[in-house]
PDB file of C-alpha atoms in Angstrom:
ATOM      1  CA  UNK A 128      74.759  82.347 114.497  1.00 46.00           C
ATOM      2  CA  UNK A 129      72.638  85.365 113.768  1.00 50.00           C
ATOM      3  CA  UNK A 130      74.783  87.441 116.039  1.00 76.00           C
ATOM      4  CA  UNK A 131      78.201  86.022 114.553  1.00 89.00           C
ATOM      5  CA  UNK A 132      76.760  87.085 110.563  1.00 92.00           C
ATOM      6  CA  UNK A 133      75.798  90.527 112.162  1.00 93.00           C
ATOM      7  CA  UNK A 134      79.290  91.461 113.245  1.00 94.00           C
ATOM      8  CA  UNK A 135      80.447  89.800 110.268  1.00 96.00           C
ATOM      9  CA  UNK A 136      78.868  92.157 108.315  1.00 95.00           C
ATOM     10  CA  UNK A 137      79.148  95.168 110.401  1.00 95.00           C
ATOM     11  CA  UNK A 138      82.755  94.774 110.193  1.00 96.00           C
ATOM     12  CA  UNK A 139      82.495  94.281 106.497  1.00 96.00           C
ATOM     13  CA  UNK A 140      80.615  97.503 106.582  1.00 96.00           C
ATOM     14  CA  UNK A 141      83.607  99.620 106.407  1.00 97.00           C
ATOM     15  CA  UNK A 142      85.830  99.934 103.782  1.00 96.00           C
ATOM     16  CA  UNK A 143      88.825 100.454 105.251  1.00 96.00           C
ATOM     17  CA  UNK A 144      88.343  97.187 107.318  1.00 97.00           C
ATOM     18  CA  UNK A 145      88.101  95.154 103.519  1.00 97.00           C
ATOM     19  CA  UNK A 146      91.134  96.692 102.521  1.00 96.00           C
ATOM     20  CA  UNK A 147      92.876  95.486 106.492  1.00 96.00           C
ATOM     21  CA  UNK A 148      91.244  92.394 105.194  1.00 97.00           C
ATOM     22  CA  UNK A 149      92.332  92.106 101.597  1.00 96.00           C
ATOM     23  CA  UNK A 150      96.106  92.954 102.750  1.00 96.00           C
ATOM     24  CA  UNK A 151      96.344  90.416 105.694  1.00 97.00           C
ATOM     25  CA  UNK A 152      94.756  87.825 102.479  1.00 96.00           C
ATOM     26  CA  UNK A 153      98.395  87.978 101.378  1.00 96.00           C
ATOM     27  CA  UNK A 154      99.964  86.977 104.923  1.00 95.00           C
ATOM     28  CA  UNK A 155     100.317  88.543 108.352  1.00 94.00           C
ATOM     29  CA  UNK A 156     101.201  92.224 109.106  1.00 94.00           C
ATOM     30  CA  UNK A 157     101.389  94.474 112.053  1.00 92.00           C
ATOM     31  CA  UNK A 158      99.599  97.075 112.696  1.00 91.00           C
ATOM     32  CA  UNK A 159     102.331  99.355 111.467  1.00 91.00           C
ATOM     33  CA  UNK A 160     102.442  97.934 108.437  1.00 93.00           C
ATOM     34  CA  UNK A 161      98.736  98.244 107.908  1.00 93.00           C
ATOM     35  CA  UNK A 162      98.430 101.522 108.806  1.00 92.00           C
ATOM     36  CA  UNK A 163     101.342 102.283 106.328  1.00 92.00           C
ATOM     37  CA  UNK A 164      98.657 103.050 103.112  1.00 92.00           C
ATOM     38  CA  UNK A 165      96.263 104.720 104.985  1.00 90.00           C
ATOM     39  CA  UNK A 166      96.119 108.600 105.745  1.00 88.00           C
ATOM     40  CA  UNK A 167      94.984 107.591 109.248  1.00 88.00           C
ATOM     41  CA  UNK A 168      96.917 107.267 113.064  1.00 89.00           C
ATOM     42  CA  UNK A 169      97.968 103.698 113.666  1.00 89.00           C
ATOM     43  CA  UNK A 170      95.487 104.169 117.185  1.00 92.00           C
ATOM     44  CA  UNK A 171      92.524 104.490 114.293  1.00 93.00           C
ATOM     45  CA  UNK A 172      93.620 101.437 112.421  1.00 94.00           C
ATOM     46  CA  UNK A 173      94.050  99.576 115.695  1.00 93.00           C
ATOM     47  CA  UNK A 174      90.623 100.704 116.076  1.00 95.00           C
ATOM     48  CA  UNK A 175      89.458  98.887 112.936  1.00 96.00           C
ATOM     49  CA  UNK A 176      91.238  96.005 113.956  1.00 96.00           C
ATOM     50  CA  UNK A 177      89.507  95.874 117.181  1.00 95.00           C
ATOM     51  CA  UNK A 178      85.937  95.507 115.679  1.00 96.00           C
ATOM     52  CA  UNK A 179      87.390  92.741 112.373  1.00 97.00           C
ATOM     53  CA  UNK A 180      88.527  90.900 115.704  1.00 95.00           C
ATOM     54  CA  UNK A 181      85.255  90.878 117.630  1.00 94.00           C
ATOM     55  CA  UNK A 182      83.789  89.793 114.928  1.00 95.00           C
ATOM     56  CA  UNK A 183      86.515  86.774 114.558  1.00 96.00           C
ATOM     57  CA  UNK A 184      87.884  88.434 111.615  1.00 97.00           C
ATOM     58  CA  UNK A 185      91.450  89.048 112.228  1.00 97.00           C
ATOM     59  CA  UNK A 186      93.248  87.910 115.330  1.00 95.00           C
ATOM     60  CA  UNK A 187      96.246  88.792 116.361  1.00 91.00           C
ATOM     61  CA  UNK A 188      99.940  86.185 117.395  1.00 84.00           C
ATOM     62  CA  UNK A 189     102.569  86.981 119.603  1.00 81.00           C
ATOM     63  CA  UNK A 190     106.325  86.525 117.686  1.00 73.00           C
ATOM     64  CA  UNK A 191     108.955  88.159 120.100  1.00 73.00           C
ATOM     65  CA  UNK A 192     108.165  91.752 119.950  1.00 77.00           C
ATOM     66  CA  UNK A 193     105.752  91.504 116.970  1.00 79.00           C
ATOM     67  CA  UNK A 194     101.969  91.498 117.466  1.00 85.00           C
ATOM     68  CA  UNK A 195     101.370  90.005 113.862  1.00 93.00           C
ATOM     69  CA  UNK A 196      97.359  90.363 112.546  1.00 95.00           C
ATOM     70  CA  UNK A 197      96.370  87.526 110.607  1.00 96.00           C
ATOM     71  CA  UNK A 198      92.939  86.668 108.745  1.00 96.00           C
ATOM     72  CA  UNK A 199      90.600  84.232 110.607  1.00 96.00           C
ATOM     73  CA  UNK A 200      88.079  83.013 107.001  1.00 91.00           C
ATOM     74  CA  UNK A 201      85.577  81.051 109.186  1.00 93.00           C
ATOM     75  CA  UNK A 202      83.537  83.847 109.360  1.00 94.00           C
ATOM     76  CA  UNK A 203      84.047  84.823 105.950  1.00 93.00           C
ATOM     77  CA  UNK A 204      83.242  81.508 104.873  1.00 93.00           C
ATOM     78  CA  UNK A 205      79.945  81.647 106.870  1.00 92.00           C
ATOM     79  CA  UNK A 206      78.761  84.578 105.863  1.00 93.00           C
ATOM     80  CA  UNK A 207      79.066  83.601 102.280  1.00 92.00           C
ATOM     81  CA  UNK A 208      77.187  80.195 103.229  1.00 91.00           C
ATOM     82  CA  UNK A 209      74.145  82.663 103.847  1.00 90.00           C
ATOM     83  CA  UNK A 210      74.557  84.634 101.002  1.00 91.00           C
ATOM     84  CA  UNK A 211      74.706  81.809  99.086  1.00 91.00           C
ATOM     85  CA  UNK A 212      71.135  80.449 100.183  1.00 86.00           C
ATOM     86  CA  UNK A 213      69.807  84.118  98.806  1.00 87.00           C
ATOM     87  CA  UNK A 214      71.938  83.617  95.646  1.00 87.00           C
ATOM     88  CA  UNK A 215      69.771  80.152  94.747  1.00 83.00           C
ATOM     89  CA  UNK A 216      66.777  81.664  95.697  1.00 82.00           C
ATOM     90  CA  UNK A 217      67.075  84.590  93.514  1.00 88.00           C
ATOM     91  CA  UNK A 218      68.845  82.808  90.400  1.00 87.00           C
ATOM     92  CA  UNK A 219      65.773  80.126  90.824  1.00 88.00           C
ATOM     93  CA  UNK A 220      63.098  83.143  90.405  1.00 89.00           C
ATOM     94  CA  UNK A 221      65.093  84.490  86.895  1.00 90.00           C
ATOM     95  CA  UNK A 222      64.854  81.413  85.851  1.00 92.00           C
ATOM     96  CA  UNK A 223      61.309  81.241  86.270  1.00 91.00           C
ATOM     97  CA  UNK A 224      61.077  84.614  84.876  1.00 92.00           C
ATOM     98  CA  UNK A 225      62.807  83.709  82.002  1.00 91.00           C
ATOM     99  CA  UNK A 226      60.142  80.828  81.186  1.00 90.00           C
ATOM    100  CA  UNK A 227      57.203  83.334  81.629  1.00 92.00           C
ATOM    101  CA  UNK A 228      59.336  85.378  79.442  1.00 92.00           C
ATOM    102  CA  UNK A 229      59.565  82.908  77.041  1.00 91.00           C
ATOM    103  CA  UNK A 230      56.347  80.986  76.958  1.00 90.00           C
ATOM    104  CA  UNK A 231      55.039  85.568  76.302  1.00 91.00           C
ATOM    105  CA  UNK A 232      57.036  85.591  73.406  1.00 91.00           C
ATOM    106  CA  UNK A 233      55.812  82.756  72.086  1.00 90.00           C
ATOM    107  CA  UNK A 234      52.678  83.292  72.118  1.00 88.00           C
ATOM    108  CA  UNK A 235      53.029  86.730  71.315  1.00 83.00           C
ATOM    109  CA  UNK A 236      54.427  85.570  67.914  1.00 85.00           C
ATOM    110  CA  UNK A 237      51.883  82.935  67.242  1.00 76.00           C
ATOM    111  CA  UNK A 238      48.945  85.939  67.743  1.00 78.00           C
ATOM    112  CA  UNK A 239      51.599  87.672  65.105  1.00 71.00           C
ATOM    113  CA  UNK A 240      51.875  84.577  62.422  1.00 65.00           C
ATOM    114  CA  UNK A 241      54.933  83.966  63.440  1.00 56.00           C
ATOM    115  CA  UNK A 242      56.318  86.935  62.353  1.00 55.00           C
ATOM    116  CA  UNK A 243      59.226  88.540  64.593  1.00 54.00           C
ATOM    117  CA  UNK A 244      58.570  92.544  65.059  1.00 49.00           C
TER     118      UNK A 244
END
């Protein structure tokens, strides 16, 4: 699975492969129509394309002479799975900082009389 997240985010890297992304969110396009908003050759966007679809991103149909590109989420959805576990991990260690935080200030004002500075 290690491999699959790594050209997950490899692809991800790029910005102009999240923007490929974010337009095939609304539906399918070809590559013509995906190169259309970028200053770039449609060989370079099929170029993108190549490296969302290793990395199961994007793949692409067959609808008479249309090659439509369409957005494959699994690996989205995995990749936010393990970004999620990091996410816990890190909202569970505020929240312990926020208790040391709190339990400082507290005592802080009791060494003060209670009076807030």
């Amino acid at each position: 699975m290690l491999t699959d997240l790594d050209a997950t985010f490899a692809a991800l890297a790029d910005p102009t492969r999240r923007a490929i992304l974010a337009r095939l969110a609304t539906g399918e396009a070809t590559v013509t129509e995906l190169a259309a908003p970028f200053a770039m050759s449609q060989p370079a966007v099929s170029k993108h394309l190549r490296v969302l679809e290793r990395a199961g991103l994007v793949s692409r149909g067959r609808d008479a002479q249309r090659r439509p590109c369409r957005l494959e989420a699994a690996p989205l959805r995995e990749a936010t799975a393990w970004l999620a576990a990091y996410r816990d991990h890190w909202a569970e260690r505020y929240q312990r900082l926020d208790a040391l935080l709190d339990e400082l200030r507290a005592a802080g004002e009791g060494q003060h009389g209670g009076t807030a500075r």
